[in-house]
Every structure is written in C-alpha cells, then in structure tokens.
XYZ file of C-alpha atoms in Angstrom:
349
model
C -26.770 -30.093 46.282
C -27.976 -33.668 45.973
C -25.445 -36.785 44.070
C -28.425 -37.245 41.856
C -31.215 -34.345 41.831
C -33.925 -34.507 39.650
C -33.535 -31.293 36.804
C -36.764 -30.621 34.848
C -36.869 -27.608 33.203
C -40.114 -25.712 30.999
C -40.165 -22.569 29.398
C -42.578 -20.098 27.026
C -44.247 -17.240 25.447
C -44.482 -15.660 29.231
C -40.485 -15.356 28.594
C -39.677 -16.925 31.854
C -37.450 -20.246 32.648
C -39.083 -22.428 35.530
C -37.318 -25.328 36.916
C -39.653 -27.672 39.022
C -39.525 -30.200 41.752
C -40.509 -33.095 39.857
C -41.922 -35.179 42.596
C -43.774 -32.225 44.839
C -44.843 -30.438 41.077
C -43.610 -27.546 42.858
C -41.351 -24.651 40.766
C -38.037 -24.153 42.818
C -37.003 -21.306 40.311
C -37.298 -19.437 38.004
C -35.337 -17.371 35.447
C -36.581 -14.026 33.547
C -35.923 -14.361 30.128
C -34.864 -10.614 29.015
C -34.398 -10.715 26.111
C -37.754 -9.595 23.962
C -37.292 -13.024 22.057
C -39.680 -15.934 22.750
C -38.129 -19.314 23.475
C -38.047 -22.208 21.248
C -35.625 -24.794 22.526
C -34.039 -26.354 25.418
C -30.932 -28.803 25.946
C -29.608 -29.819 29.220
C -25.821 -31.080 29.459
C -25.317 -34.789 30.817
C -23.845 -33.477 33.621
C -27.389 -31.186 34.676
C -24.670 -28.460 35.069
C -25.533 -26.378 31.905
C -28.699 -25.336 30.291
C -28.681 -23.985 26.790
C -31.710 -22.032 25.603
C -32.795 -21.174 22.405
C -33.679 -17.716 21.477
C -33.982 -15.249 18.741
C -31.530 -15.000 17.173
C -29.148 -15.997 19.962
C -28.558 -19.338 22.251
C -27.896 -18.795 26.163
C -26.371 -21.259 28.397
C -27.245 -21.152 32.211
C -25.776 -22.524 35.368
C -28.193 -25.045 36.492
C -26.894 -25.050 40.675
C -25.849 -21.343 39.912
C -27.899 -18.426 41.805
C -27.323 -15.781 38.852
C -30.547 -14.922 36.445
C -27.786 -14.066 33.838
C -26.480 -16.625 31.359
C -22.871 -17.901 31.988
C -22.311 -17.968 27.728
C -24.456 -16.318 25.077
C -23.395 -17.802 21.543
C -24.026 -15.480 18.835
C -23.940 -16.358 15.230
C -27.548 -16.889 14.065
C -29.188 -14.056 12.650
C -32.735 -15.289 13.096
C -34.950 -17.819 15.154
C -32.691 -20.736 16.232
C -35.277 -23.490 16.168
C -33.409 -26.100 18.095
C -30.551 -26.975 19.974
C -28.606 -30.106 21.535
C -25.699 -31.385 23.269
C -22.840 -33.965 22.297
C -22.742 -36.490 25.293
C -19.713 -34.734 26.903
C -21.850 -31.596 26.594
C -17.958 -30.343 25.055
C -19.643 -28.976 21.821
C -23.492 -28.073 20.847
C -25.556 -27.772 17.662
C -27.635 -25.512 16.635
C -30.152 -24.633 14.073
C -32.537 -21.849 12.269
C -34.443 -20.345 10.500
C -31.775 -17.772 8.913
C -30.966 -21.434 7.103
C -27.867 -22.941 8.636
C -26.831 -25.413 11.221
C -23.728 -24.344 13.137
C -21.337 -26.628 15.596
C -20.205 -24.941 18.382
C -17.407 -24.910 20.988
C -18.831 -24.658 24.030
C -15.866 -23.988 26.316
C -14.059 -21.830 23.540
C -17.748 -20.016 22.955
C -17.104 -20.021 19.341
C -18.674 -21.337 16.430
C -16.633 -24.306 14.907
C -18.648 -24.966 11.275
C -21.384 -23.242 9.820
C -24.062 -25.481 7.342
C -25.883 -23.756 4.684
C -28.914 -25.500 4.594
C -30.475 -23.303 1.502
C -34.059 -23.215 3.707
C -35.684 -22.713 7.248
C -34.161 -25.724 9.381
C -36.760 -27.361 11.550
C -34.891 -29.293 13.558
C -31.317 -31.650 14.221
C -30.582 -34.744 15.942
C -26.675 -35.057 16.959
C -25.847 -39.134 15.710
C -24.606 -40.738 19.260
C -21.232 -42.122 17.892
C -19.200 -38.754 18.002
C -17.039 -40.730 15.862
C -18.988 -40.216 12.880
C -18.822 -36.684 13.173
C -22.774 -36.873 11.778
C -25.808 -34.313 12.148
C -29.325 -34.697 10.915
C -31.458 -32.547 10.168
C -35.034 -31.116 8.521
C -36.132 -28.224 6.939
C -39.505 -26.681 5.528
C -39.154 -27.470 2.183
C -39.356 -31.153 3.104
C -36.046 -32.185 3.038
C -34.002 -34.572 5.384
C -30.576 -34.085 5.271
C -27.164 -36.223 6.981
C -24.417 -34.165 7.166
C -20.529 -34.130 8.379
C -20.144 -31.233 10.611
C -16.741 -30.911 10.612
C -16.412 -31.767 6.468
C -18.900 -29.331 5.873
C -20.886 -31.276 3.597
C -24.277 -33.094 2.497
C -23.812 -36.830 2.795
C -27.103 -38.112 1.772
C -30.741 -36.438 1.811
C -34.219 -37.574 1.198
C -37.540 -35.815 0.501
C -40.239 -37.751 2.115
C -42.934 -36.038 0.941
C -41.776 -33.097 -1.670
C -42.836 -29.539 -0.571
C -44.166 -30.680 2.735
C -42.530 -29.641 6.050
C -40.814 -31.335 8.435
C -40.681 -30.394 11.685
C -39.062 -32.552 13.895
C -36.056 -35.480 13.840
C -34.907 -37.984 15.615
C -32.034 -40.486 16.032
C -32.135 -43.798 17.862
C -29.797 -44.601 21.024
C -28.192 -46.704 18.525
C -27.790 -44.547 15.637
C -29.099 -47.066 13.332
C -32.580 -45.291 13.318
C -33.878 -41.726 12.050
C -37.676 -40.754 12.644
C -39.402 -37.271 11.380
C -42.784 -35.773 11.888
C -43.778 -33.883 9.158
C -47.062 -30.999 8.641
C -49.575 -33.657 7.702
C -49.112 -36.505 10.644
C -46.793 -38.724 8.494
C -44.263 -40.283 10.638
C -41.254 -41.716 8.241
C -38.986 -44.292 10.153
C -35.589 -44.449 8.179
C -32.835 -46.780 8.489
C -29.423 -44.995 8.780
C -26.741 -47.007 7.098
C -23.166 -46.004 7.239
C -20.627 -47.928 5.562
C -16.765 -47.355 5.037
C -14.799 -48.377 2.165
C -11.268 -49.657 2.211
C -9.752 -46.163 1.025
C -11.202 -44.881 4.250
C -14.341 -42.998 2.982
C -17.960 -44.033 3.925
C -21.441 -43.662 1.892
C -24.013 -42.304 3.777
C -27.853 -43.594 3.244
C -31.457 -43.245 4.356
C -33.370 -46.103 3.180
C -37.031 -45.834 4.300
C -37.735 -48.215 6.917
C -41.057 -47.931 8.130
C -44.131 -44.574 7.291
C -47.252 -44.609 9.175
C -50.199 -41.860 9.722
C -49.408 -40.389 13.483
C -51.844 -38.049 13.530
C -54.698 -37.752 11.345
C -53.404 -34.842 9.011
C -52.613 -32.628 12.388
C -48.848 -30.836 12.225
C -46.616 -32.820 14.157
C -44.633 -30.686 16.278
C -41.882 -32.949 18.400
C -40.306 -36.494 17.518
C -38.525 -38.268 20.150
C -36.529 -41.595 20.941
C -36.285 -42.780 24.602
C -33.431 -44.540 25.970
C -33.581 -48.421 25.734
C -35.675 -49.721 28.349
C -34.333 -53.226 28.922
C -36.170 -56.125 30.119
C -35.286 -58.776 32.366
C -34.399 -61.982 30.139
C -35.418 -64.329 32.880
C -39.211 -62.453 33.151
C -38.763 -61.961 29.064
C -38.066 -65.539 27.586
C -39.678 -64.416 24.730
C -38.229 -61.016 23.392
C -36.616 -61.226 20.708
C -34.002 -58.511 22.081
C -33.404 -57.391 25.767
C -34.832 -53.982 25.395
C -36.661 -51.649 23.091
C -37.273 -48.048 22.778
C -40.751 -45.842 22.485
C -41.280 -42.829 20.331
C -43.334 -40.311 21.011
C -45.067 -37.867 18.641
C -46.562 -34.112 19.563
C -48.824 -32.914 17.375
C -51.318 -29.367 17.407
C -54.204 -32.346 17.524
C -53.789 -31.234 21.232
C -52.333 -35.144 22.288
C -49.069 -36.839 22.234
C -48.601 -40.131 21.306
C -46.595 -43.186 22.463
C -45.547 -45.737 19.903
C -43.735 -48.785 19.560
C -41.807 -49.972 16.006
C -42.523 -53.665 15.484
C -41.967 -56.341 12.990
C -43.392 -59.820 12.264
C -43.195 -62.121 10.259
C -45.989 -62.641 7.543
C -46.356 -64.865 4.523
C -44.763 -63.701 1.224
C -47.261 -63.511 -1.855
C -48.504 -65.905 -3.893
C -48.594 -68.784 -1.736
C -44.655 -68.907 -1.743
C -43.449 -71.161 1.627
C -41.010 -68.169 2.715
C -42.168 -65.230 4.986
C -40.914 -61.847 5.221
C -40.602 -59.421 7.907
C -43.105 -56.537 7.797
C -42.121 -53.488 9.614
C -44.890 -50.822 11.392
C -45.702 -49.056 14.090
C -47.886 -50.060 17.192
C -50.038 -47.159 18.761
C -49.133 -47.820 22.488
C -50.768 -44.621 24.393
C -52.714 -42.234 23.073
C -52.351 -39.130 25.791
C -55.083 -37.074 25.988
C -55.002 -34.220 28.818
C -53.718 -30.629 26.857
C -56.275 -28.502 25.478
C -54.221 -26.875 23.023
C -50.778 -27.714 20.748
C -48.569 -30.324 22.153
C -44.747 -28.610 21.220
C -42.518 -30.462 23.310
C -41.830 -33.566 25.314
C -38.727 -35.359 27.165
C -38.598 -38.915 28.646
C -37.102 -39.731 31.752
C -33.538 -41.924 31.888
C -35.494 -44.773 32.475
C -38.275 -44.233 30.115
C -40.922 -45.072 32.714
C -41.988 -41.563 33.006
C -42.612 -38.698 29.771
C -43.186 -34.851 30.664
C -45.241 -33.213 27.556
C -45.858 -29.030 27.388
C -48.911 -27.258 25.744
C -49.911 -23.697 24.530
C -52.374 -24.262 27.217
C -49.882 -23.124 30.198
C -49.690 -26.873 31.655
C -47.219 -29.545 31.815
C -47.883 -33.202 32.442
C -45.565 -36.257 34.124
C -47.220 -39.282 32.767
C -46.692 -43.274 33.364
C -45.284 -44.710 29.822
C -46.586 -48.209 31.052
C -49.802 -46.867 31.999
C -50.499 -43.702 30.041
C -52.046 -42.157 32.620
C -51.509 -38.608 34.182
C -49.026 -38.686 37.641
C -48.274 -35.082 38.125
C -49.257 -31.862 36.630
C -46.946 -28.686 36.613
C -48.964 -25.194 36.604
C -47.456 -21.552 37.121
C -46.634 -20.486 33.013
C -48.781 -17.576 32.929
C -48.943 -18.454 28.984
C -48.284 -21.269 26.852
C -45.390 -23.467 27.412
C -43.185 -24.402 24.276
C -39.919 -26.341 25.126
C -39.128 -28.636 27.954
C -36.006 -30.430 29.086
C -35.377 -33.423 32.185
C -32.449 -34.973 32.839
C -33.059 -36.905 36.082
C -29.782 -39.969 35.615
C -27.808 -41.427 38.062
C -24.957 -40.940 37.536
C -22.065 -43.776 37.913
C-alpha cells in the first residue's frame, strides 16, 4: 500500500461502489452493493481506512485496503432512507441522518448507537461542528428548518427557518466552525454566522444570525453545499490579503452545473452621506462548471482545494481545476447515474 494513496470513491442507482485511480481515471475496484437499497451518501474516515455508506434504511462501513465485498460494520437503527452521513475527525464516532426523522450519533468501534434526535420531519442533511468540544451537530430538514443541536444533551440549541415551508437540502460548516451555509429547493444560498458563547455558570447560548443570502441558482433545487479546507496564500506573494487563506464553496444544483463561490466583504459608504463605512457581506461567483448533462448531487474537494470531483445522474464524474474551472479528468464506468462521491487524498504527517 502506498504512505499517501490517493482514495476517491463514487457510487449510484447501478448499486455498485467504484473506487478510481484518480490520476490514470481508471476504476481499481469495485464493490456490489447487495442490498436492494439505492445509495445516498458517502463518508471516508481521516485515516482512508473506513468507508461508511449510506443506505436504506441501514449505514455500511467498508475496509478501504481490505479485499472483502462485505462490509466490516453494518449500523442499524434507521428505519428509512438515511440521507447523509459523516465522520468526527478521529473517525471514533459518526452521524447520521433520515428520512424516518432523526439524527443518531454513533459509536463506531462499539457499533452502537450513542443518541438518537427527533427531528419531528425528513432530515436533509448534517454537518458535524469541527471542535468536538462543543459536542454540536447541524442539521436541515424539508420543512425548512435549520437546526444546532447537542448530541450528547439531546437537545435543540437554536434553529432558524430561512425561508418557511421551503426545503433545505444541504448544510455546511466552515473549517472554522464560525460559518454555516444551506442550499435550499429554490437556489437560495443562506450564509449564517454560528456564534457560541459560554456564560460564567458554565452554560452557552447557541445562535444563527444570518450572515450573508444570495440566489445560487436561478430557482433550480440545490442538491450539495460544501466548504473546502483553507487554502492559504503565501504572505510574501499576498501583501495584500487581508487574511492568509480563504475557503470556496461550492453549490450542486439539478440546473445540471456546480458552482464555485467565494464569500467577500468590502467596505462601502454608510447612507446618507454619513463619513463612516460599513462592511457589506456577499458572495462572488468564481466558476461556473458546466460539463453534466443531468442533476449535479454530489461533490468533494481535494485537501488542498486545488482540485473538486462533482457526480451527475448522467453516469459521469469530473476532476476539475478550482483555479481554472476547467475539466482535468473524467471518470466513466457507472452504468447509471452517480449520486454520492467521497476523496480523501491528505498527506498525512
């Protein structure tokens, strides 16, 4: 096995698992799914060593270096579609959500569920918040709702209804854990700020305070929000950043393209002539990435983020330049369209 091999991962309605060689665009294996459930989700562990799938109504973890087609854990719990899933970043426990309405928190060397959320509706999607301290999950549902909540308390900390009614399908928290993002049914993209504060009994208050909301995609579903990793820039070739880094977000959306922004702010002039300006907040289209001929459902950047895979209902995947926005690779061999996909190609240290 290589120190640092490249693990990219795609998977479907044809109910097979394909793992690819990212640089030849050449599938190295692949994995019958058995079961007659479709699959929704993937998550791979930080370590490559584990791939969790989700299923209906069940998640199955895999041995990524392992030679076996069968799963080496098969959490059961859910009793219908589990819509997403995701690691903590010692891959020691993994979330879970679906549409049977609940979010659970699982042990994943015990193989037991640890808590069990009842969301009260069909849960979209969850982002794990990076500081395990905080013990935080966030998550959406299709009645519109955005919801912060402590795993192991059990319990709503804050919520927020964007846009009453309306569904959101995907969410997202920054490297940081300072920023949430969701995709909803109509394009809207709402950029929250997550602020957690503790008070001197030793509680907190959790809020979402809307931060930035921009039209992603013309009225088209989103499907898939994601954060990359902070891509940090050279201070010495950057004089001028304001920061040493900065992350893009991608959107998926059925309008057949993904889309590669970038949050900004500037300062403008405050009204009425006053002397003082104020920072205004938005989002700056960077790439628009047009290739798929169908639904856009899933996406992963690379550690990095210099390179972003995206997978379509129409069978293909696509490696593509962030800088450039152009097409490097394409992955065929789905015999029908491709729904989840999952890369983890860092070095590790």
């Amino acid at each position: 096995m290589e120190d640092n091999p490249v693990i990219l991962v795609t998977a479907g309605y044809d109910h097979t698992i394909r793992m690819w060689d990212a640089l030849k665009s050449t599938c190295t294996r692949t994995i019958p799914y058995t079961t007659e459930s479709q699959i929704n989700r993937m998550a791979l562990s930080s370590d490559k060593h584990y791939l969790a799938v989700a299923g209906n109504p069940s998640v199955s973890l895999y041995d990524v270096f392992g030679t076996s087609d069968l799963p080496v854990l098969k959490l059961d719990g859910h009793t219908a579609n589990v819509t997403a899933v995701e690691f903590t970043q010692d891959y020691k426990f993994l979330a879970t959500c679906s549409e049977d309405c609940t979010i659970r928190w699982w042990d994943v060397y015990a193989g037991v569920c640890k808590s069990e959320l009842q969301n009260g509706s069909i849960v979209n999607d969850i982002a794990i918040h990076p500081d395990s301290r905080q013990e935080l999950i966030v998550s959406c549902d299709q009645d519109g709702m955005i919801r912060a909540w402590s795993w192991r308390r059990r319990e709503v900390l804050c919520e927020v209804a964007p846009q009453p009614g309306v569904a959101v399908r995907s969410v997202t928290v920054s490297y940081d854990g300072q920023l949430v993002v969701a995709g909803n049914n109509l394009g809207q993209v709402f950029v929250y700020r997550l602020i957690i504060d503790t008070t001197p009994q030793g509680g907190r208050s959790v809020e979402l305070e809307l931060y930035i909301n921009f039209e992603a995609h013309d009225g088209y579903r989103i499907t898939r929000t994601l954060f990359s990793n902070l891509i940090r820039y050279d201070e010495e070739l950057f004089p001028n950043m304001k920061q040493s880094g900065e992350q893009l977000l991608v959107t998926c959306s059925s309008d057949r393209t993904a889309k590669l922004w970038r949050l900004t702010e500037r300062k403008v002039p405050a009204a009425f002539g006053a002397r003082e300006e104020v920072v205004q907040a938005g989002a700056e289209l960077v790439h628009s990435l047009n290739y798929h001929q169908r639904w856009v459902w899933d996406a992963a950047f690379s550690s990095d983020s210099g390179y972003l895979v995206t997978v379509s209902t129409d069978t293909r995947a696509a490696l593509w330049s962030t800088k450039t926005g152009q097409i490097i690779r394409e992955f065929k061999g789905h015999q029908k369209g491709i729904v989840c996909v999952a890369l983890n190609d860092a070095t590790n240290t």
